[in-house]
mmCIF file of C-alpha atoms and ligand atoms in Angstrom:
data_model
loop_
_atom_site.group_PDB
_atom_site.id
_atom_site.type_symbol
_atom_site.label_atom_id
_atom_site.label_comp_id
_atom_site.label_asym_id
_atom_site.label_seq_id
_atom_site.Cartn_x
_atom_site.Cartn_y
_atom_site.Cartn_z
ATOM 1 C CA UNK A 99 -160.863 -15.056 -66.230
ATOM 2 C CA UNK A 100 -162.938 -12.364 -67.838
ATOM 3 C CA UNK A 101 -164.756 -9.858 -65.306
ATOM 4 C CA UNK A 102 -168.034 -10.103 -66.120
ATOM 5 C CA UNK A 103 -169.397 -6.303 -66.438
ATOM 6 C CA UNK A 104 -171.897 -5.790 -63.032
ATOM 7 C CA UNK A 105 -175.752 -4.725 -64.467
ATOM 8 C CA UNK A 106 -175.874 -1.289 -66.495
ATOM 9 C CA UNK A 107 -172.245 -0.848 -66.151
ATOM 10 C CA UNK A 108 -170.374 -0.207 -69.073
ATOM 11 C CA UNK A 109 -168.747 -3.127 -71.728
ATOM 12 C CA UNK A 110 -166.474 -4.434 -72.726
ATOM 13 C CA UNK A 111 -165.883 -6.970 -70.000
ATOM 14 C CA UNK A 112 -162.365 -7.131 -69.211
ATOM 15 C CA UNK A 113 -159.756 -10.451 -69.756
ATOM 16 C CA UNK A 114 -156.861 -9.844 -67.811
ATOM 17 C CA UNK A 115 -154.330 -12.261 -69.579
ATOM 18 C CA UNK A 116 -152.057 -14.814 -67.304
ATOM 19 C CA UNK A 117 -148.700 -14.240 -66.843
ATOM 20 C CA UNK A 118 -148.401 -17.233 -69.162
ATOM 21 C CA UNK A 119 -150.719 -16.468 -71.516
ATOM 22 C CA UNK A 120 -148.117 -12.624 -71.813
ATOM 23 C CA UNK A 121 -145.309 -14.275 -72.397
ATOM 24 C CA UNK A 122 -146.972 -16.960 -75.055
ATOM 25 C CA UNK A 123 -148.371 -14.364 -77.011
ATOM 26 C CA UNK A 124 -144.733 -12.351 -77.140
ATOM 27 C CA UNK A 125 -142.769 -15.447 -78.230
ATOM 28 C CA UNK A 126 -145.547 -16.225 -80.897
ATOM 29 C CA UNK A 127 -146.153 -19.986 -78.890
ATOM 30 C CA UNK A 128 -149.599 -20.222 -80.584
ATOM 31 C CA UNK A 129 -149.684 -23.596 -79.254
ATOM 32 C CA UNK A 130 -149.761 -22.735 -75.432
ATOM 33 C CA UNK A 131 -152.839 -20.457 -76.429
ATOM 34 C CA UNK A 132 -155.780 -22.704 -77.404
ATOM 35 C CA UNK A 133 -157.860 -22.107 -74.403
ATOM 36 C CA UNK A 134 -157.711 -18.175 -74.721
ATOM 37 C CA UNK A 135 -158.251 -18.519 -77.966
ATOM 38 C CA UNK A 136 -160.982 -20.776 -77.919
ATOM 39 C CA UNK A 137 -162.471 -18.437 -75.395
ATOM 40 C CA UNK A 138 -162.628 -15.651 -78.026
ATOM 41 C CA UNK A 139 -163.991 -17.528 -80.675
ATOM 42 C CA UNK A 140 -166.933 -18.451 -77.886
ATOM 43 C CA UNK A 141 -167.234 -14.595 -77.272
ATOM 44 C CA UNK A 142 -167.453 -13.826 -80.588
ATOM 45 C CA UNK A 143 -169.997 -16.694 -81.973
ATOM 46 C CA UNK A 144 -172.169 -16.914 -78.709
ATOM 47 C CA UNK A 145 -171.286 -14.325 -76.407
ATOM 48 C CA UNK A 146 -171.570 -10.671 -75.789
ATOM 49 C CA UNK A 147 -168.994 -10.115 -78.934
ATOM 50 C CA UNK A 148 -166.820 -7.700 -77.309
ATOM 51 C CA UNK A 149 -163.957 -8.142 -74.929
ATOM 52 C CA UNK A 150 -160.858 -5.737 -73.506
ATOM 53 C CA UNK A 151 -157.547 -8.021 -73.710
ATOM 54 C CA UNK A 152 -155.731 -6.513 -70.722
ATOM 55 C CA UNK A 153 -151.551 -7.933 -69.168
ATOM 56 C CA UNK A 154 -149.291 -6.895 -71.987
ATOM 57 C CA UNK A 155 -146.745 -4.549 -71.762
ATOM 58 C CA UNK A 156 -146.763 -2.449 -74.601
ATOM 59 C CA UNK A 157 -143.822 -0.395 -73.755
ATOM 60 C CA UNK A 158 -141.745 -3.047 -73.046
ATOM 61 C CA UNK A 159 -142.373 -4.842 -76.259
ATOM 62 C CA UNK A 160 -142.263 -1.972 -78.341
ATOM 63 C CA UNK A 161 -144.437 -1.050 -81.178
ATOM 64 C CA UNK A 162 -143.671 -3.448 -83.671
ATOM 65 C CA UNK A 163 -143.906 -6.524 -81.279
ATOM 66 C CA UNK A 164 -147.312 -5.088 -80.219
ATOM 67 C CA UNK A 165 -148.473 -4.706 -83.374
ATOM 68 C CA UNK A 166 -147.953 -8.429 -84.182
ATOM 69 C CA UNK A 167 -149.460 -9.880 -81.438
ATOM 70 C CA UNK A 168 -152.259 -7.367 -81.877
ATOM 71 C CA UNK A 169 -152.544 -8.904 -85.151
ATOM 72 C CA UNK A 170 -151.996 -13.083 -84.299
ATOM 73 C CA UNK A 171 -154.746 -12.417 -81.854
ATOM 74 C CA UNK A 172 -156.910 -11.114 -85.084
ATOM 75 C CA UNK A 173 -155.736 -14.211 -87.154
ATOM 76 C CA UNK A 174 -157.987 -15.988 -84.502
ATOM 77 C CA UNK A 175 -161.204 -14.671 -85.417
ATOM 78 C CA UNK A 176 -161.065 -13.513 -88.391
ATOM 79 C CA UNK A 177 -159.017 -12.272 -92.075
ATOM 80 C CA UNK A 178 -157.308 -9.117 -91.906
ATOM 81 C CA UNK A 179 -158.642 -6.569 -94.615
ATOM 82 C CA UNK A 180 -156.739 -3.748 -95.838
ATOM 83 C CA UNK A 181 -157.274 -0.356 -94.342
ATOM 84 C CA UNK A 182 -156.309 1.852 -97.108
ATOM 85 C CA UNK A 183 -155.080 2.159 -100.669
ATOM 86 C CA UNK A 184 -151.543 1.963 -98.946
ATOM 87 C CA UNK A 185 -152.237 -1.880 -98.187
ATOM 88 C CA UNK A 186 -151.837 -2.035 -94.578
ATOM 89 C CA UNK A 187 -153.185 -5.231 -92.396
ATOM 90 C CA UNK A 188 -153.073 -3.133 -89.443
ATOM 91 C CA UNK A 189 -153.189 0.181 -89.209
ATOM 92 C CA UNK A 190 -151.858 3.715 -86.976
ATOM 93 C CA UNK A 191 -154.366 5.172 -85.408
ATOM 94 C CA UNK A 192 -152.951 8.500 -84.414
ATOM 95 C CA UNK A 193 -152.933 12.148 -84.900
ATOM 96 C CA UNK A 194 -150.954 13.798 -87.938
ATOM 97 C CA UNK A 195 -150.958 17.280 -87.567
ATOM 98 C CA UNK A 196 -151.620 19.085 -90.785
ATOM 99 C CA UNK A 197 -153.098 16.015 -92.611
ATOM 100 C CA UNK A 198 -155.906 17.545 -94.895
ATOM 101 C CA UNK A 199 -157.931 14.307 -95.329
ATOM 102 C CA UNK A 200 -157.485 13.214 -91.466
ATOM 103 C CA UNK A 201 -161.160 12.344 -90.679
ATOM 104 C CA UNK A 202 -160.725 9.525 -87.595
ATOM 105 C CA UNK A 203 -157.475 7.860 -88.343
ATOM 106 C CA UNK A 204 -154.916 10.429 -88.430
ATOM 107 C CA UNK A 205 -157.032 13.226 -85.772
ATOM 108 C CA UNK A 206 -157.424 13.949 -82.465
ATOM 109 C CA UNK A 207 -161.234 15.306 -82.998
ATOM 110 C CA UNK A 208 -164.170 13.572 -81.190
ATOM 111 C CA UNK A 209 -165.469 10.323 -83.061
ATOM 112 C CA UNK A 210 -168.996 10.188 -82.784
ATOM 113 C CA UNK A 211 -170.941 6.751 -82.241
ATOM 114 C CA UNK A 212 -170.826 5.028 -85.420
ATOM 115 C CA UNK A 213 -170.186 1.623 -87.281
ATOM 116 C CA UNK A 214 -167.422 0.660 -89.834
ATOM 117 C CA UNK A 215 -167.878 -1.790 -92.335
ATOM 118 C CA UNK A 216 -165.994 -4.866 -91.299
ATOM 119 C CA UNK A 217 -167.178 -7.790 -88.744
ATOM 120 C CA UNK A 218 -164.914 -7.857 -86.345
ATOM 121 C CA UNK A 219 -162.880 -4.498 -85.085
ATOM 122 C CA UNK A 220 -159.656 -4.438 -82.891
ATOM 123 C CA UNK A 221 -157.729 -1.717 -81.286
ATOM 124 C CA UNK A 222 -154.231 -2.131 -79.895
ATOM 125 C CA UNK A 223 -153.253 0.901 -77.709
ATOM 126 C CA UNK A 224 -149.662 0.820 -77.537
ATOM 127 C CA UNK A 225 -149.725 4.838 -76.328
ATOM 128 C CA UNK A 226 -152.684 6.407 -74.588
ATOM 129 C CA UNK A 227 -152.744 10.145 -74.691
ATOM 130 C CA UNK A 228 -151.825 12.538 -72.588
ATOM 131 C CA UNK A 229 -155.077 13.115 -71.737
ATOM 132 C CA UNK A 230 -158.601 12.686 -73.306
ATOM 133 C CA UNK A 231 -159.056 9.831 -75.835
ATOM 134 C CA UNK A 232 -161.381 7.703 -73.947
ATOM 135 C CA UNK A 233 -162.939 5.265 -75.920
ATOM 136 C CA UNK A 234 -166.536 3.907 -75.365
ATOM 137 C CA UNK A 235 -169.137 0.672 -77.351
ATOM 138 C CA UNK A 236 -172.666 1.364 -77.296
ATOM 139 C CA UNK A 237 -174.771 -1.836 -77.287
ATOM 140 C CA UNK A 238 -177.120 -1.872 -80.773
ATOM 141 C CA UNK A 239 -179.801 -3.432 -78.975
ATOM 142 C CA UNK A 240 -179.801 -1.124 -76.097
ATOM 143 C CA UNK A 241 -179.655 1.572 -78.317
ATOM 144 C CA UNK A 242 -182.934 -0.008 -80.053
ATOM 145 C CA UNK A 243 -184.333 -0.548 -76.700
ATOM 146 C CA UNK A 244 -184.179 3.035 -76.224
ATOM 147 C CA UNK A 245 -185.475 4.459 -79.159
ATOM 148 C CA UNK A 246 -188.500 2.011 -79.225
ATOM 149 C CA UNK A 247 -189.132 3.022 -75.898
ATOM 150 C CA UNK A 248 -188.836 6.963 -75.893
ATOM 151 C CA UNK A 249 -189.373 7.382 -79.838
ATOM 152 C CA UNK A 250 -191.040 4.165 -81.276
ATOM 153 C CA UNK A 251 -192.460 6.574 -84.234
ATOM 154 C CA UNK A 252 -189.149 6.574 -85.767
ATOM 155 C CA UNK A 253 -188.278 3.405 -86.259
ATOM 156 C CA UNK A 254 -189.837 2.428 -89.279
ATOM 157 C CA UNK A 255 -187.141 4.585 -91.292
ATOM 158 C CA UNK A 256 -184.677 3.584 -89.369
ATOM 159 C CA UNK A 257 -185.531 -0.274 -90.688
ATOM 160 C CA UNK A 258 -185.897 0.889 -93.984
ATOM 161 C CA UNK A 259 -182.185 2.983 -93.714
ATOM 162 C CA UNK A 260 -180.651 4.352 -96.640
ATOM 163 C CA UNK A 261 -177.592 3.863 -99.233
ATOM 164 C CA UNK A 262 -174.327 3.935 -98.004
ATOM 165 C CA UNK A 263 -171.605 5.296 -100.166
ATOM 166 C CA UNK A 264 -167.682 5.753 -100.586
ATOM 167 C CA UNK A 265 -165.366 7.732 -100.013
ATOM 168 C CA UNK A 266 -165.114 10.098 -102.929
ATOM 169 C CA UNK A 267 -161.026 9.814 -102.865
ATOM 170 C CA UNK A 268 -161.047 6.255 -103.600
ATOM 171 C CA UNK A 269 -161.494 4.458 -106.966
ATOM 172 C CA UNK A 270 -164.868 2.657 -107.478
ATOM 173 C CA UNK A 271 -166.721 -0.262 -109.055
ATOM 174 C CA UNK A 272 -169.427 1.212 -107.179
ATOM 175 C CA UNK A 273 -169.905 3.920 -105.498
ATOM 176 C CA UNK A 274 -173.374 3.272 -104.154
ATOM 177 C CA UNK A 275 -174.790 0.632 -101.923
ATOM 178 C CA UNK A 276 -176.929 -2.647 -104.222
ATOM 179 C CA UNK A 277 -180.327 -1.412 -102.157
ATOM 180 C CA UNK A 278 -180.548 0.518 -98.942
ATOM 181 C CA UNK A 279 -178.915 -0.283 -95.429
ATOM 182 C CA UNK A 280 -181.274 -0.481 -92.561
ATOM 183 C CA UNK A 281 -180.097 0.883 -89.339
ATOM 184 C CA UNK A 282 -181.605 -1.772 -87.470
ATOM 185 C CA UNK A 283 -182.044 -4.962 -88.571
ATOM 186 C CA UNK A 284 -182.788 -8.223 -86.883
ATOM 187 C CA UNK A 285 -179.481 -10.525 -85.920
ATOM 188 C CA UNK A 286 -179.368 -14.275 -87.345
ATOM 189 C CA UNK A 287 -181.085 -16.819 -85.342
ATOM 190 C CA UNK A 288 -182.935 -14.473 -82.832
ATOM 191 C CA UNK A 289 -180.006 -13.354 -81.178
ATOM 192 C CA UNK A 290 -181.216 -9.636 -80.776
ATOM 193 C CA UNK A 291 -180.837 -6.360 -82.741
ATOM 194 C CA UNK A 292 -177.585 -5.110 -84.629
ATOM 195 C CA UNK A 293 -176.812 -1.829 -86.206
ATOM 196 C CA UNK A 294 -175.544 -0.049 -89.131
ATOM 197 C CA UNK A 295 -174.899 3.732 -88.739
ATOM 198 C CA UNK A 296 -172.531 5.762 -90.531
ATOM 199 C CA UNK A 297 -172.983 9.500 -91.020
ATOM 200 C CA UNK A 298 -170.410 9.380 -93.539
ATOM 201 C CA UNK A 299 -171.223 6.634 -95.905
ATOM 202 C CA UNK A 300 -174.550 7.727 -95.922
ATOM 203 C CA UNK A 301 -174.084 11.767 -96.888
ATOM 204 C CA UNK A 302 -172.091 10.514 -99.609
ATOM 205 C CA UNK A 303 -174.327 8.478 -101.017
ATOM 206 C CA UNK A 304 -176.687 10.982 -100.969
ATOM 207 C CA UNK A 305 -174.374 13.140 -102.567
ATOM 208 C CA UNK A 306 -173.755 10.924 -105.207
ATOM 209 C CA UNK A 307 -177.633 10.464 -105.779
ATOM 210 C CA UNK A 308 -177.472 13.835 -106.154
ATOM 211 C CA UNK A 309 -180.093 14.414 -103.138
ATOM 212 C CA UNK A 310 -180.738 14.811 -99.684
ATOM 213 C CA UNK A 311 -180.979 12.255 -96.965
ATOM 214 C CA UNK A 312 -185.412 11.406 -96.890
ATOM 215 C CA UNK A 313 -186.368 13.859 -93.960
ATOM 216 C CA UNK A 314 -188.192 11.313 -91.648
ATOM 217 C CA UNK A 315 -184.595 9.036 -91.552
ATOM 218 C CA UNK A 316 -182.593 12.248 -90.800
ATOM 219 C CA UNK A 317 -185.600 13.193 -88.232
ATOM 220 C CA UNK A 318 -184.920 9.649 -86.709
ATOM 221 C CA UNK A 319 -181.262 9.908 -86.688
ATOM 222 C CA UNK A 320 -181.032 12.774 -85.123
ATOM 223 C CA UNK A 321 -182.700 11.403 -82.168
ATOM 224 C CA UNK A 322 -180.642 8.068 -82.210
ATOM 225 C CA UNK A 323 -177.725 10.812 -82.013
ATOM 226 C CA UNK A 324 -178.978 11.822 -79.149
ATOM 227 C CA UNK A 325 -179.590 8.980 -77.493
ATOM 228 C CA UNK A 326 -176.393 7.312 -78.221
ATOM 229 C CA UNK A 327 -174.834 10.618 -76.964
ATOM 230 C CA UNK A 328 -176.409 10.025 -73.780
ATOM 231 C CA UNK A 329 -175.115 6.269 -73.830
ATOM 232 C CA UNK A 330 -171.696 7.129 -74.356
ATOM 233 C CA UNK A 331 -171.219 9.228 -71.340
ATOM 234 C CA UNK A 332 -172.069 6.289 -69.408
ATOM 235 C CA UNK A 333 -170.225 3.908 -71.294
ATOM 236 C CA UNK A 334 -167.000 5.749 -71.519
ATOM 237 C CA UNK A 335 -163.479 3.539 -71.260
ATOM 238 C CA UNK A 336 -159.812 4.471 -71.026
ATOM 239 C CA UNK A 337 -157.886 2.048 -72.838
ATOM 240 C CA UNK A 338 -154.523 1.585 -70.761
ATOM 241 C CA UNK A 339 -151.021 0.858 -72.414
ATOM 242 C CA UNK A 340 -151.100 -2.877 -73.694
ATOM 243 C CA UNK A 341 -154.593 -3.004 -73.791
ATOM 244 C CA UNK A 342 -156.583 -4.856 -76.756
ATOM 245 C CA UNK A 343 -160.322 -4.647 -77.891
ATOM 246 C CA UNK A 344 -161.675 -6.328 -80.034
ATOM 247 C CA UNK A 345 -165.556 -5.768 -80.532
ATOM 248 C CA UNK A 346 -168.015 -7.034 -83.317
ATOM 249 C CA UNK A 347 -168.881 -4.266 -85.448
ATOM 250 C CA UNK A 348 -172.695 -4.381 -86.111
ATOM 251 C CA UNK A 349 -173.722 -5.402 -82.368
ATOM 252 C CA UNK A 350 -171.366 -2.110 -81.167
ATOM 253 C CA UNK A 351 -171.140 1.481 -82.024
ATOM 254 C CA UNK A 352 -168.192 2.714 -81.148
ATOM 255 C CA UNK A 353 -166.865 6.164 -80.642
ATOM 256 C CA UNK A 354 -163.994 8.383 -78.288
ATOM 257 C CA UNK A 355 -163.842 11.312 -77.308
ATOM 258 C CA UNK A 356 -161.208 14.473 -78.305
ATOM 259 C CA UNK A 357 -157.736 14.362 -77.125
ATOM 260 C CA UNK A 358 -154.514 15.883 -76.577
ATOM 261 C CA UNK A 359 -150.564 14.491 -77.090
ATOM 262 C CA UNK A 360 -147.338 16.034 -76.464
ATOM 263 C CA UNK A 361 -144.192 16.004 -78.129
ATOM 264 C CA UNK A 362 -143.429 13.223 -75.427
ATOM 265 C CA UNK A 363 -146.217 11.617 -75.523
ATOM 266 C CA UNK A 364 -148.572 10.567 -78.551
ATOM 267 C CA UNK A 365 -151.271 8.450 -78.453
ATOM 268 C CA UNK A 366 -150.896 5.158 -80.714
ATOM 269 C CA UNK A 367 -153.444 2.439 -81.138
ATOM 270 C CA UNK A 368 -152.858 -0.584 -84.117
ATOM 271 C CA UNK A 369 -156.545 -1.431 -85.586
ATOM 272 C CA UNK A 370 -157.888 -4.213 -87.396
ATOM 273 C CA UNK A 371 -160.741 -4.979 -89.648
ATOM 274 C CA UNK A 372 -161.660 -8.305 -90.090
ATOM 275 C CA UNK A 373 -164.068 -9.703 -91.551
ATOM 276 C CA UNK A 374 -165.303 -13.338 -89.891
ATOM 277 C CA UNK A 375 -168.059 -15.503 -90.182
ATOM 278 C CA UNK A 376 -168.013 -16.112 -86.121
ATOM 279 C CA UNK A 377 -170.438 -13.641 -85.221
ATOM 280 C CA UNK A 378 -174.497 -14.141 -86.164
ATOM 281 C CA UNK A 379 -175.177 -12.124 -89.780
ATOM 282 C CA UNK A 380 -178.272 -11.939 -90.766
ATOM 283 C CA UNK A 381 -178.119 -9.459 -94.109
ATOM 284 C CA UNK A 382 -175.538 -9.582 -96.870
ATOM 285 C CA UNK A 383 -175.043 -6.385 -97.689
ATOM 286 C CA UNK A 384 -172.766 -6.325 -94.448
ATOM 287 C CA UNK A 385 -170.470 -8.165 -95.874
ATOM 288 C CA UNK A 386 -171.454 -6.240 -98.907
ATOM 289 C CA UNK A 387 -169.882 -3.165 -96.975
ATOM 290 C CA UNK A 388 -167.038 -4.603 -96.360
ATOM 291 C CA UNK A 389 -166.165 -6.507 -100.078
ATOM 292 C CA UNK A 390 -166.993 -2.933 -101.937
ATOM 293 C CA UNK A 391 -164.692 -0.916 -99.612
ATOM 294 C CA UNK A 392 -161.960 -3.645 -100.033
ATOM 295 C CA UNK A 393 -162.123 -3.529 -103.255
ATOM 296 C CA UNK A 394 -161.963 0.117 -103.329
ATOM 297 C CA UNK A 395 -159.088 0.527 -101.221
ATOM 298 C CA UNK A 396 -157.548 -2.682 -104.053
ATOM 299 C CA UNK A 397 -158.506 -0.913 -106.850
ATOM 300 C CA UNK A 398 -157.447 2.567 -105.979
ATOM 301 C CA UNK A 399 -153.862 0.782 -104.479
ATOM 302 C CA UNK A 400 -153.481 -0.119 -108.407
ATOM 303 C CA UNK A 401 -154.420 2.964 -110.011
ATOM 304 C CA UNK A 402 -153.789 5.720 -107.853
ATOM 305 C CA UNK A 403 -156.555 8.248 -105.752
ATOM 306 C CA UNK A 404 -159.689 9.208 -107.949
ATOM 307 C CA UNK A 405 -159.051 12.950 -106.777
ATOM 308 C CA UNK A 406 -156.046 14.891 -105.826
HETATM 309 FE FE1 FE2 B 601 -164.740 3.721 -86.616
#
């Protein structure tokens, strides 16, 4: 059963997993899984899109192992895209010392709330750190809720948003966004408010426009930083060994905080992107996003990085 979260306390809700359920999903018996994975489909199409898998033992299975079942659970909602021009399905999240190009993947800085590009993300933790890392989802419509009631004057730029770009590494059909993003846009069918917000897509973009970001959006984003800021704190997980989340991208920012391994001890969480037609999507140019940065990572995979 999945513990529904108690009001204003932090998501995801939390499915512990039977001991049968465990031991399907490390044999691969698909077949004794339909209810668990009818359940997800359910969370994802109708429900609060966001869930914590919790009853594996990571350490036990061992990395690889958990990183398959990390991925048959993604097969369930969704296709697995590539995560970089090195063609990986799933990817290591975890700290590389001395890695130039590091940004979230491969460092142990703070991520700031933010969206990717894909429907559907998952992270496996296999290792938690030794301390720090905690991981936190910000509702988007409690987000929206908050602006429009402490800053309503800034939310007509954030509807009208603003290009989102590449990353300038990567090879590139195109390297700027078909029209702008908005920040918030209405979900499909009524269901609510979802959100696109990436600091780093969007400052290259306008570097590639050759310009800055319009004043009234960055104005209006740097109060949404705020805000979300203030959300985190309260929202603020740690993801224990085994542990899987799997959260729909454009109803959740998502974030963590800074932390710290040791030689003995380094953290190690599998992601997925997926993108998934489960979840209510009202604008193409999400799954824009996510076509143009597959194709990037395809295109530079073939010819090699656009920069050294
Ligand atoms: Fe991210």
């Amino acid at each position: 059963m999945t513990d529904a979260p108690p009001p204003g306390a932090p998501c995801p809700p939390i499915r512990h997993l039977t001991a049968g359920e465990a031991a399907a999903l490390a044999h691969g018996r698909d077949g004794a899984l339909a209810g668990l994975r009818e359940e997800l489909r359910v969370n994802f199409a109708r429900g609060p899109g966001a869930v914590v898998l919790r009853g594996l033992d990571a350490s036990a299975l061992g990395e690889a192992a958990f990183a398959v079942i990390v991925a048959s659970i993604g097969r369930w909602l969704g296709a697995a895209s590539i995560q970089s021009p090195a063609g990986e399905c799933i990817a290591r999240v975890e700290a590389v010392p001395g890695e130039a190009q590091a940004r979230g993947t491969h460092s142990d800085s703070e991520l700031r709330a933010h969206t990717d590009l894909h429907d559907i993300l998952a992270l496996g933790c296999c290792r938690p750190a030794v301390a720090g890392g905690e991981s936190f989802l910000i509702s988007a419509p409690a987000l929206y809720q908050a602006i429009r009631r402490e800053a309503p004057q800034h939310l007509p730029a954030l509807h009208e948003g603003y290009y989102w770009g590449t990353n300038p590494v990567l090879r590139s059909a195109r390297r700027i966004s078909t029209r702008k993003v908005p920040v918030f846009f209405p979900a499909a069918a009524g269901r609510g408010v979802q959100c696109a917000w990436n600091g780093y897509f969007m400052r290259q973009a306008a570097l590639t426009r050759g310009e800055e970001v319009p004043p009234a959006l960055a104005d209006a984003l740097a109060v949404l930083t705020l805000e979300a800021e203030r959300m985190a704190q309260e929202a603020r997980f740690m993801a224990q060994a085994g542990d899987i989340v799997f959260w729909h991208n454009w109803s959740w920012l998502h974030g963590r905080t800074a932390f710290v391994d040791s030689a003995a001890q380094r953290r190690l969480l599998f992601r997925l992107w997926l993108r998934s037609e489960l979840p209510p999507r009202a604008d193409p140019l999400l799954a824009e996003r996510a076509n143009f940065i597959d194709r990037d990572h395809a295109l530079t995979r073939q010819e090699g990085m656009a920069m050294p």
